[in-house]
Short mmCIF file of C-alpha atoms and ligand atoms in Angstrom, two decimals:
data_model
loop_
_atom_site.label_atom_id
_atom_site.label_comp_id
_atom_site.label_asym_id
_atom_site.label_seq_id
_atom_site.Cartn_x
_atom_site.Cartn_y
_atom_site.Cartn_z
CA MET A 273 8.99 -15.28 18.42
CA ALA A 274 9.29 -11.84 19.98
CA GLY A 275 7.39 -10.64 23.03
CA TYR A 276 6.90 -7.85 25.55
CA ILE A 277 7.52 -7.93 29.29
CA ILE A 278 5.38 -5.28 30.91
CA GLU A 279 5.53 -4.18 34.51
CA GLY A 280 2.09 -2.79 35.26
CA GLY A 281 0.84 -0.15 37.66
CA LYS A 282 2.65 2.89 36.24
CA LYS A 283 0.52 5.97 35.64
CA LEU A 284 1.05 7.28 32.10
CA SER A 285 1.50 11.00 31.69
CA GLY A 286 2.83 13.06 28.79
CA SER A 287 2.54 13.88 25.13
CA LEU A 288 2.62 11.56 22.08
CA THR A 289 2.37 12.01 18.32
CA VAL A 290 0.17 9.68 16.29
CA SER A 291 1.77 7.89 13.32
CA GLY A 292 0.42 7.72 9.78
CA SER A 293 -2.60 5.49 9.26
CA LYS A 294 -2.03 1.82 8.45
CA ASN A 295 -5.46 1.41 6.87
CA ALA A 296 -5.02 4.52 4.71
CA SER A 297 -1.41 3.72 3.71
CA LEU A 298 -2.15 0.19 2.50
CA PRO A 299 -4.77 1.10 -0.15
CA ILE A 300 -2.88 4.27 -1.13
CA ILE A 301 0.28 2.23 -1.72
CA ALA A 302 -1.85 -0.14 -3.85
CA GLY A 303 -3.24 2.93 -5.66
CA THR A 304 0.24 3.98 -6.78
CA ILE A 305 0.03 1.09 -9.26
CA LEU A 306 -2.51 3.17 -11.21
CA ILE A 307 0.13 5.89 -11.67
CA ASN A 308 2.55 4.93 -14.41
CA GLY A 309 5.40 6.91 -12.85
CA VAL A 310 6.91 7.88 -9.50
CA THR A 311 4.82 8.56 -6.39
CA THR A 312 6.20 9.94 -3.12
CA LEU A 313 4.29 9.23 0.09
CA TYR A 314 4.96 10.81 3.49
CA ASN A 315 3.87 9.77 6.99
CA VAL A 316 3.81 6.05 6.12
CA PRO A 317 4.08 4.04 9.38
CA ASP A 318 7.01 1.69 9.91
CA ILE A 319 5.01 -1.51 10.46
CA ASN A 320 5.15 -5.04 9.10
CA ASP A 321 1.99 -4.84 6.95
CA ILE A 322 3.61 -1.98 4.99
CA LYS A 323 6.81 -4.00 4.57
CA ILE A 324 4.82 -6.93 3.11
CA THR A 325 2.90 -4.64 0.72
CA LEU A 326 6.13 -3.05 -0.52
CA LYS A 327 7.64 -6.53 -0.93
CA ILE A 328 4.71 -7.46 -3.18
CA LEU A 329 5.17 -4.28 -5.23
CA THR A 330 8.87 -5.06 -5.64
CA PHE A 331 7.98 -8.58 -6.77
CA LEU A 332 5.60 -7.10 -9.35
CA GLY A 333 8.48 -5.09 -10.83
CA CYS A 334 8.12 -1.72 -9.05
CA LYS A 335 11.12 0.12 -7.61
CA VAL A 336 10.58 0.95 -3.96
CA HIS A 337 12.58 3.17 -1.64
CA LYS A 338 11.62 3.67 2.02
CA LYS A 339 13.20 5.87 4.64
CA ASN A 340 11.74 7.41 7.82
CA GLY A 341 8.11 7.48 6.82
CA LYS A 342 8.90 8.55 3.24
CA VAL A 343 8.17 5.94 0.58
CA ILE A 344 8.98 6.41 -3.11
CA ILE A 345 7.36 4.00 -5.54
CA ASP A 346 8.25 3.86 -9.23
CA THR A 347 5.77 1.66 -11.13
CA ARG A 348 7.06 2.34 -14.68
CA LYS A 349 8.71 -1.07 -15.05
CA MET A 350 5.93 -3.05 -13.41
CA HIS A 351 5.61 -6.18 -15.55
CA ASN A 352 4.16 -8.88 -13.31
CA HIS A 353 0.40 -9.03 -12.70
CA GLU A 354 0.35 -12.04 -10.39
CA ILE A 355 0.56 -11.63 -6.60
CA PRO A 356 2.55 -14.54 -5.10
CA HIS A 357 0.51 -16.85 -2.87
CA ASP A 358 2.91 -16.77 0.12
CA LEU A 359 2.83 -12.94 0.34
CA MET A 360 -0.91 -12.77 -0.33
CA ARG A 361 -1.53 -15.14 2.60
CA GLN A 362 0.36 -12.88 4.99
CA MET A 363 -2.20 -10.09 5.03
CA ARG A 364 -5.80 -9.62 4.06
CA SER A 365 -5.50 -6.10 2.70
CA SER A 366 -3.27 -7.39 -0.11
CA VAL A 367 -6.60 -8.06 -1.85
CA VAL A 368 -6.88 -4.35 -2.75
CA LEU A 369 -3.77 -4.68 -4.89
CA ALA A 370 -5.94 -6.78 -7.22
CA GLY A 371 -8.28 -3.89 -8.07
CA ALA A 372 -5.35 -1.59 -8.79
CA ILE A 373 -3.59 -4.16 -11.02
CA ILE A 374 -6.82 -4.82 -12.95
CA GLY A 375 -7.45 -1.08 -13.18
CA ARG A 376 -4.12 -0.49 -14.90
CA PHE A 377 -3.42 -3.76 -16.79
CA LYS A 378 -6.95 -5.29 -17.12
CA ASN A 379 -5.41 -8.55 -15.94
CA ALA A 380 -4.54 -9.77 -12.43
CA ALA A 381 -4.01 -13.07 -10.62
CA PHE A 382 -4.03 -13.64 -6.88
CA SER A 383 -5.15 -16.17 -4.27
CA TYR A 384 -7.51 -15.85 -1.33
CA PRO A 385 -5.92 -13.42 1.15
CA GLY A 386 -4.81 -14.18 4.71
CA GLY A 387 -4.61 -11.81 7.69
CA CYS A 388 -5.92 -11.77 11.25
CA ASP A 389 -7.98 -14.74 12.36
CA ILE A 390 -11.06 -12.75 13.40
CA GLY A 391 -13.70 -14.32 11.16
CA ALA A 392 -14.34 -15.91 7.76
CA ARG A 393 -13.55 -12.67 5.86
CA PRO A 394 -14.77 -13.69 2.42
CA ILE A 395 -14.14 -11.55 -0.70
CA ASP A 396 -17.44 -12.26 -2.46
CA LEU A 397 -18.43 -8.55 -2.49
CA HIS A 398 -15.15 -7.65 -4.23
CA LEU A 399 -15.62 -10.35 -6.88
CA LYS A 400 -19.34 -9.61 -7.44
CA GLY A 401 -18.47 -5.94 -7.93
CA PHE A 402 -15.67 -6.80 -10.40
CA GLN A 403 -18.12 -8.92 -12.41
CA LYS A 404 -20.57 -5.99 -12.55
CA LEU A 405 -17.73 -3.98 -14.11
CA GLY A 406 -17.38 -6.59 -16.86
CA ILE A 407 -14.33 -8.30 -15.35
CA LYS A 408 -14.26 -12.06 -16.01
CA ILE A 409 -13.24 -14.17 -13.03
CA GLU A 410 -11.80 -17.67 -13.17
CA GLU A 411 -11.28 -19.56 -9.92
CA ASN A 412 -9.12 -22.62 -9.61
CA SER A 413 -8.28 -24.21 -6.22
CA GLY A 414 -8.13 -20.90 -4.38
CA ASN A 415 -6.37 -19.07 -7.22
CA ILE A 416 -8.27 -16.27 -8.90
CA ARG A 417 -7.61 -14.75 -12.34
CA CYS A 418 -9.41 -11.53 -13.35
CA ARG A 419 -9.39 -10.24 -16.92
CA CYS A 420 -11.29 -7.83 -19.12
CA ASP A 421 -10.80 -5.92 -22.38
CA ARG A 422 -12.33 -2.80 -20.89
CA ILE A 423 -14.24 -1.81 -17.77
CA ILE A 424 -18.00 -1.64 -18.35
CA ASN A 425 -19.20 1.17 -16.13
CA GLY A 426 -22.45 1.02 -14.22
CA LYS A 427 -24.05 1.11 -10.80
CA ILE A 428 -22.93 -1.29 -8.09
CA ASN A 429 -24.84 -1.66 -4.85
CA LEU A 430 -22.78 -3.32 -2.13
CA ASP A 431 -24.78 -5.72 0.09
CA PHE A 432 -22.61 -4.50 2.99
CA PRO A 433 -20.43 -1.35 3.13
CA SER A 434 -17.16 -3.30 2.93
CA VAL A 435 -14.09 -1.07 3.19
CA GLY A 436 -11.89 -3.29 1.00
CA ALA A 437 -14.57 -3.89 -1.66
CA THR A 438 -15.25 -0.13 -1.91
CA GLU A 439 -11.52 0.52 -2.39
CA ASN A 440 -11.14 -2.26 -4.95
CA LEU A 441 -14.10 -1.03 -7.03
CA ILE A 442 -12.77 2.53 -6.97
CA PHE A 443 -9.40 1.24 -8.23
CA ALA A 444 -10.95 -0.84 -11.01
CA SER A 445 -12.96 2.20 -12.23
CA VAL A 446 -10.43 5.06 -12.10
CA LEU A 447 -8.91 4.41 -15.54
CA SER A 448 -12.11 3.69 -17.49
CA ASP A 449 -14.19 5.33 -20.23
CA GLY A 450 -17.38 6.11 -18.32
CA GLU A 451 -18.93 6.60 -14.88
CA THR A 452 -19.16 4.05 -12.05
CA ILE A 453 -21.45 4.62 -9.08
CA ILE A 454 -20.95 2.62 -5.89
CA SER A 455 -23.93 2.76 -3.54
CA ASN A 456 -23.95 1.52 0.07
CA ALA A 457 -20.22 2.28 -0.06
CA ALA A 458 -18.07 2.26 3.07
CA MET A 459 -17.80 5.77 4.56
CA GLU A 460 -14.59 5.34 6.58
CA PRO A 461 -12.10 8.28 6.70
CA GLU A 462 -9.52 6.05 4.97
CA ILE A 463 -11.76 6.01 1.87
CA VAL A 464 -11.82 9.83 1.97
CA ASP A 465 -8.01 9.85 2.16
CA LEU A 466 -7.85 7.48 -0.81
CA GLN A 467 -10.16 9.76 -2.83
CA LYS A 468 -7.97 12.78 -1.95
CA PHE A 469 -4.84 10.90 -3.04
CA LEU A 470 -6.30 9.68 -6.35
CA ASN A 471 -7.91 13.05 -7.16
CA LYS A 472 -4.60 14.81 -6.50
CA ALA A 473 -3.16 12.50 -9.17
CA GLY A 474 -5.92 13.50 -11.61
CA ALA A 475 -8.75 11.02 -10.90
CA LYS A 476 -12.36 12.25 -10.86
CA ILE A 477 -13.94 10.74 -7.76
CA SER A 478 -16.63 12.31 -5.58
CA GLY A 479 -18.75 11.25 -2.64
CA ALA A 480 -16.16 9.49 -0.44
CA GLY A 481 -17.31 9.81 3.17
CA THR A 482 -20.94 9.34 2.05
CA SER A 483 -22.65 6.11 1.02
CA GLU A 484 -22.56 6.94 -2.71
CA ILE A 485 -19.27 7.29 -4.56
CA ARG A 486 -19.03 8.38 -8.21
CA ILE A 487 -15.97 7.69 -10.31
CA ILE A 488 -15.68 9.31 -13.73
CA GLY A 489 -12.96 7.45 -15.62
CA VAL A 490 -9.85 9.30 -16.78
CA LYS A 491 -7.15 8.30 -19.31
CA LYS A 492 -4.15 8.52 -16.97
CA LEU A 493 -2.95 9.60 -13.54
CA ASN A 494 0.00 11.90 -12.82
CA GLU A 495 3.03 11.58 -10.55
CA ILE A 496 2.36 13.19 -7.13
CA LYS A 497 3.56 13.64 -3.55
CA TYR A 498 1.05 12.87 -0.82
CA THR A 499 0.94 12.82 3.00
CA ILE A 500 -1.06 10.00 4.63
CA MET A 501 -3.69 10.86 7.29
CA PRO A 502 -3.07 10.04 10.99
CA ASP A 503 -4.00 6.61 12.36
CA ARG A 504 -7.31 6.88 14.23
CA ILE A 505 -6.99 3.38 15.73
CA GLU A 506 -3.51 4.00 17.08
CA ALA A 507 -4.87 7.27 18.53
CA GLY A 508 -7.71 5.43 20.28
CA THR A 509 -5.33 2.77 21.58
CA LEU A 510 -2.94 5.32 23.13
CA LEU A 511 -5.86 7.18 24.74
CA CYS A 512 -7.06 3.91 26.26
CA GLY A 513 -3.53 3.36 27.64
CA ALA A 514 -3.74 6.65 29.52
CA ALA A 515 -7.35 5.97 30.56
CA ILE A 516 -6.69 2.55 32.14
CA THR A 517 -3.75 3.85 34.20
CA GLY A 518 -5.64 6.87 35.55
CA GLY A 519 -3.20 9.03 33.62
CA PHE A 520 -3.01 12.08 31.38
CA LEU A 521 -2.26 12.24 27.66
CA GLU A 522 -1.83 14.98 25.11
CA LEU A 523 -2.14 13.42 21.67
CA LYS A 524 -0.82 15.30 18.66
CA ASN A 525 -1.35 14.81 14.92
CA VAL A 526 -4.82 13.34 15.37
CA ILE A 527 -8.14 14.23 13.72
CA PRO A 528 -10.65 14.21 16.62
CA GLU A 529 -13.77 13.76 14.38
CA HIS A 530 -12.34 10.46 13.14
CA ILE A 531 -12.67 8.90 16.58
CA SER A 532 -15.61 10.80 18.02
CA PRO A 533 -17.54 7.63 19.06
CA VAL A 534 -14.44 6.46 20.97
CA LEU A 535 -14.06 9.88 22.63
CA HIS A 536 -17.73 9.87 23.66
CA LYS A 537 -17.37 6.45 25.25
CA LEU A 538 -14.19 7.51 27.07
CA GLU A 539 -16.14 10.51 28.42
CA GLU A 540 -18.96 8.17 29.51
CA CYS A 541 -16.28 6.20 31.37
CA GLY A 542 -15.42 9.36 33.30
CA CYS A 543 -12.46 10.75 31.31
CA LYS A 544 -12.18 14.48 30.71
CA ILE A 545 -11.49 15.08 27.02
CA GLN A 546 -10.61 18.28 25.22
CA THR A 547 -10.15 18.58 21.50
CA SER A 548 -8.74 21.27 19.28
CA ASN A 549 -7.34 21.26 15.77
CA ARG A 550 -5.28 18.02 15.55
CA VAL A 551 -4.83 17.69 19.36
CA ILE A 552 -6.75 15.66 21.96
CA THR A 553 -6.07 15.77 25.69
CA LEU A 554 -7.39 13.13 28.08
CA GLU A 555 -7.42 13.22 31.86
CA ALA A 556 -8.56 9.93 33.36
CA PRO A 557 -10.47 9.47 36.62
CA LYS A 558 -9.07 7.27 39.42
CA ARG A 559 -11.39 4.47 38.30
CA LEU A 560 -13.29 4.18 35.01
CA GLN A 561 -17.05 3.58 34.87
CA ALA A 562 -18.59 0.67 32.93
CA VAL A 563 -20.16 1.50 29.53
CA ASP A 564 -21.91 -0.45 26.75
CA ILE A 565 -20.54 -0.58 23.20
CA LYS A 566 -21.82 -1.77 19.82
CA THR A 567 -19.49 -1.85 16.84
CA THR A 568 -20.88 -0.65 13.49
CA PRO A 569 -19.44 0.61 10.20
CA TYR A 570 -18.25 4.27 10.22
CA PRO A 571 -19.40 6.65 11.67
CA GLY A 572 -20.25 4.17 14.46
CA PHE A 573 -17.89 2.69 17.04
CA PRO A 574 -15.05 1.02 15.08
CA THR A 575 -14.61 -2.74 15.31
CA ASP A 576 -10.84 -2.16 15.36
CA MET A 577 -11.22 -0.41 18.75
CA GLN A 578 -13.47 -3.12 20.24
CA SER A 579 -10.73 -5.22 21.84
CA VAL A 580 -8.69 -2.34 23.24
CA PHE A 581 -11.80 -0.69 24.69
CA LEU A 582 -13.06 -3.96 26.14
CA SER A 583 -9.67 -4.27 27.79
CA ILE A 584 -10.12 -1.02 29.76
CA LEU A 585 -13.63 -2.11 30.78
CA THR A 586 -12.20 -5.17 32.57
CA VAL A 587 -11.21 -2.83 35.44
CA ALA A 588 -14.12 -0.36 35.21
CA LYS A 589 -16.67 -0.02 38.00
CA GLY A 590 -19.79 -2.01 37.10
CA THR A 591 -20.84 -4.32 34.28
CA SER A 592 -20.32 -3.48 30.59
CA VAL A 593 -21.79 -5.09 27.51
CA VAL A 594 -19.85 -5.10 24.23
CA ILE A 595 -21.55 -6.22 21.01
CA GLU A 596 -19.37 -7.00 17.96
CA ASN A 597 -21.41 -6.60 14.79
CA ILE A 598 -18.72 -6.63 12.08
CA PHE A 599 -16.57 -9.74 12.55
CA GLU A 600 -17.96 -13.00 13.90
CA ASN A 601 -14.83 -14.21 15.68
CA ARG A 602 -13.32 -11.12 17.27
CA PHE A 603 -13.34 -12.13 20.95
CA LYS A 604 -10.53 -14.73 20.90
CA TYR A 605 -8.18 -12.47 22.85
CA THR A 606 -10.62 -12.37 25.79
CA ASN A 607 -9.38 -15.85 26.83
CA GLU A 608 -5.96 -14.24 27.36
CA LEU A 609 -7.50 -11.36 29.36
CA LYS A 610 -9.22 -13.98 31.54
CA ARG A 611 -5.79 -15.39 32.41
CA MET A 612 -5.07 -11.96 33.88
CA GLY A 613 -8.20 -12.18 36.04
CA ALA A 614 -10.73 -10.44 33.77
CA LYS A 615 -14.34 -11.53 34.28
CA ILE A 616 -15.74 -11.86 30.78
CA THR A 617 -18.58 -14.04 29.47
CA ILE A 618 -19.06 -14.40 25.73
CA GLU A 619 -22.25 -15.47 24.03
CA GLY A 620 -22.28 -15.18 20.26
CA LYS A 621 -21.49 -11.59 19.37
CA THR A 622 -21.98 -10.30 22.92
CA ALA A 623 -19.40 -9.97 25.68
CA VAL A 624 -20.43 -9.19 29.26
CA ILE A 625 -17.61 -7.74 31.35
CA LYS A 626 -17.80 -7.50 35.14
CA GLY A 627 -15.23 -4.91 36.11
CA ALA A 628 -12.55 -6.18 38.53
CA LYS A 629 -10.63 -3.82 40.84
CA LYS A 630 -7.33 -4.90 39.27
CA LEU A 631 -6.01 -7.46 36.80
CA CYS A 632 -2.89 -9.49 37.64
CA GLY A 633 0.15 -9.96 35.41
CA ALA A 634 0.27 -13.33 33.62
CA GLN A 635 1.87 -15.05 30.63
CA VAL A 636 -0.39 -14.44 27.63
CA LYS A 637 -0.10 -14.44 23.86
CA SER A 638 -1.42 -12.13 21.25
CA THR A 639 -3.94 -13.83 18.95
CA ASP A 640 -4.42 -11.03 16.41
CA LEU A 641 -3.36 -7.42 15.82
CA ARG A 642 -5.94 -5.51 17.87
CA GLY A 643 -6.37 -8.34 20.39
CA GLY A 644 -2.61 -8.12 21.00
CA ALA A 645 -2.87 -4.37 21.58
CA ALA A 646 -5.69 -5.06 24.08
CA LEU A 647 -3.26 -7.20 26.12
CA VAL A 648 -0.64 -4.43 26.12
CA ILE A 649 -3.25 -1.94 27.39
CA ALA A 650 -4.49 -4.36 30.08
CA ALA A 651 -0.92 -5.09 31.19
CA LEU A 652 -0.22 -1.38 31.76
CA SER A 653 -2.51 -1.29 34.80
CA ALA A 654 -2.21 -4.94 35.94
CA LYS A 655 -0.49 -5.84 39.19
CA GLY A 656 2.97 -7.29 38.56
CA ILE A 657 4.56 -8.53 35.35
CA THR A 658 2.76 -9.56 32.16
CA LYS A 659 4.62 -11.46 29.48
CA ILE A 660 3.01 -11.18 26.04
CA ASP A 661 4.21 -13.71 23.45
CA ASP A 662 3.71 -13.63 19.67
CA ILE A 663 3.77 -9.84 19.34
CA GLU A 664 4.39 -10.22 15.60
CA HIS A 665 0.65 -9.59 15.29
CA ILE A 666 1.02 -6.26 17.10
CA LEU A 667 4.04 -5.24 15.01
CA ARG A 668 1.90 -5.66 11.87
CA GLY A 669 -0.05 -2.54 12.78
CA TYR A 670 1.54 -0.44 15.54
CA GLU A 671 4.68 1.62 15.02
CA LYS A 672 6.97 1.40 18.09
CA ILE A 673 4.08 1.12 20.54
CA ASP A 674 6.53 0.05 23.29
CA VAL A 675 8.82 3.05 22.72
CA LYS A 676 5.87 5.46 22.60
CA LEU A 677 4.26 4.16 25.80
CA ASN A 678 7.63 4.01 27.63
CA SER A 679 8.22 7.67 26.79
CA ILE A 680 5.17 8.60 28.91
CA GLY A 681 5.93 6.35 31.87
CA ALA A 682 5.22 2.72 30.91
CA ASP A 683 7.70 -0.08 31.57
CA ILE A 684 7.72 -2.32 28.48
CA LYS A 685 10.72 -4.43 27.51
CA LEU A 686 10.99 -6.08 24.12
CA TYR A 687 12.50 -9.58 23.98
CA LYS A 688 13.40 -11.50 20.83
C1 UD1 B 811 -10.95 -3.06 6.80
C2 UD1 B 811 -9.80 -2.71 7.73
C3 UD1 B 811 -9.95 -3.46 9.05
C4 UD1 B 811 -11.32 -3.17 9.66
C5 UD1 B 811 -12.43 -3.43 8.66
C6 UD1 B 811 -13.80 -3.00 9.17
C7 UD1 B 811 -7.97 -2.26 6.22
C8 UD1 B 811 -6.66 -2.68 5.70
N1 UD1 B 811 -8.56 -3.10 7.09
O1 UD1 B 811 -10.88 -4.45 6.56
O2 UD1 B 811 -8.91 -3.03 9.93
O3 UD1 B 811 -11.50 -4.00 10.78
O4 UD1 B 811 -12.18 -2.70 7.43
O5 UD1 B 811 -13.80 -1.66 9.50
O6 UD1 B 811 -8.47 -1.20 5.89
N2 UD1 B 811 -17.25 -9.05 3.99
C9 UD1 B 811 -17.92 -9.99 3.25
N3 UD1 B 811 -17.59 -10.12 1.93
C10 UD1 B 811 -16.65 -9.33 1.34
C11 UD1 B 811 -15.98 -8.37 2.10
C12 UD1 B 811 -16.30 -8.24 3.43
O7 UD1 B 811 -18.78 -10.71 3.77
O8 UD1 B 811 -16.42 -9.51 0.13
C13 UD1 B 811 -17.57 -8.92 5.43
C14 UD1 B 811 -16.36 -9.27 6.30
O9 UD1 B 811 -16.25 -10.66 6.51
C15 UD1 B 811 -16.65 -8.51 7.57
C16 UD1 B 811 -17.36 -7.24 7.04
O10 UD1 B 811 -17.81 -7.56 5.73
O11 UD1 B 811 -17.54 -9.25 8.36
C17 UD1 B 811 -16.44 -6.01 7.00
O12 UD1 B 811 -15.34 -6.27 6.19
P1 UD1 B 811 -14.58 -5.14 5.35
O13 UD1 B 811 -15.23 -3.82 5.60
O14 UD1 B 811 -14.43 -5.61 3.96
O15 UD1 B 811 -13.18 -5.15 6.07
P2 UD1 B 811 -11.75 -5.11 5.39
O16 UD1 B 811 -11.76 -4.20 4.22
O17 UD1 B 811 -11.23 -6.48 5.25
#
């Protein structure tokens, strides 16, 4: 298992460029299945979740070519409609491949997905939505088969604005005969990027970014080239790295509106933030101030930034309260932060953090993707050496985070 050795206490200062978005790339790669032809994607991050998704596509019969952020996917010879169990278990977002396979072939088989251990993460909303579209679902010991002759359009109200369920229902409806309306849809920027991608290929989707999305079915989609949006969570993570070390960061290729709740909280902590078209600069104070945070669906504070932000609050002046409203088990990593001297008490979905002057380096392990990133950020300002084991979780979602942070003054060594 690979790990990082981080010598803390270095002030970060410099300029970084944000990579393409993981959570936009994954559904867009799934969406290429709806295009019976060749799609070229740019700005795809070089991370393990993308490698797994492309492996699944290859297994399904697609031809895939990947080089330096450019991914070419040819789905013309796709013949297999069954996602293998071992690959499905490796990441949760593989579930959105199901909607795209059903959308094109009206037949798909898959098993319950895996992914980060941050809560139960059921897929009932996806399946309920499929049934509303006339898709028949058979379940047999964790294996799911979906079939239909044609999609029956209609109105689907999601009980919760699930990102994955919204994406799956869009996919299932794109190549249909009528109109599907999804209400209480997720409003995340990644859904807007997916709409832009599919519409560029000839789909007729409107409303992404609001709670009601309309999909008018079309007969076919066309081959296109598309550039993926920047990763708002990577952006927030890098800003937190500069903030915890009292440093300075100029962040390029970022869309400031996508992380405005994070920027507001960083300002409340005492950071000076300036934004212009696709650039954010952050100047951190000597010591951050405590703030309170509640995660909510977009446009609220993102759950994916909860752990990294909590990490910077461990050394802020005063007591902070963090409430996690999206996932029920997303505080596991705090046990690792406690090993570094963080004073955190958890009760249900609430974490109370009493800011310490400094954390101390320790041997810790990453428990999930964003929890792992939280440890990296904490280690940057901790006294002495932190050894983080099991960074495979981090590599699922961050492109060269060690190289990027080292280029602005961090001291992170990778060991294998
Ligand atoms: C996506 C993101 C993930 C982010 C999350 C919330 C990707 C690849 N992943 O995950 O990084 O943390 O959105 O912003 O884009 N739920 C159900 N039943 C369902 C589906 C979801 O109860 O059928 C619950 C989940 O357990 C969770 C909540 O709804 O508590 C949000 O999940 P959802 O929005 O679906 O997250 P994902 O799409 O899995």
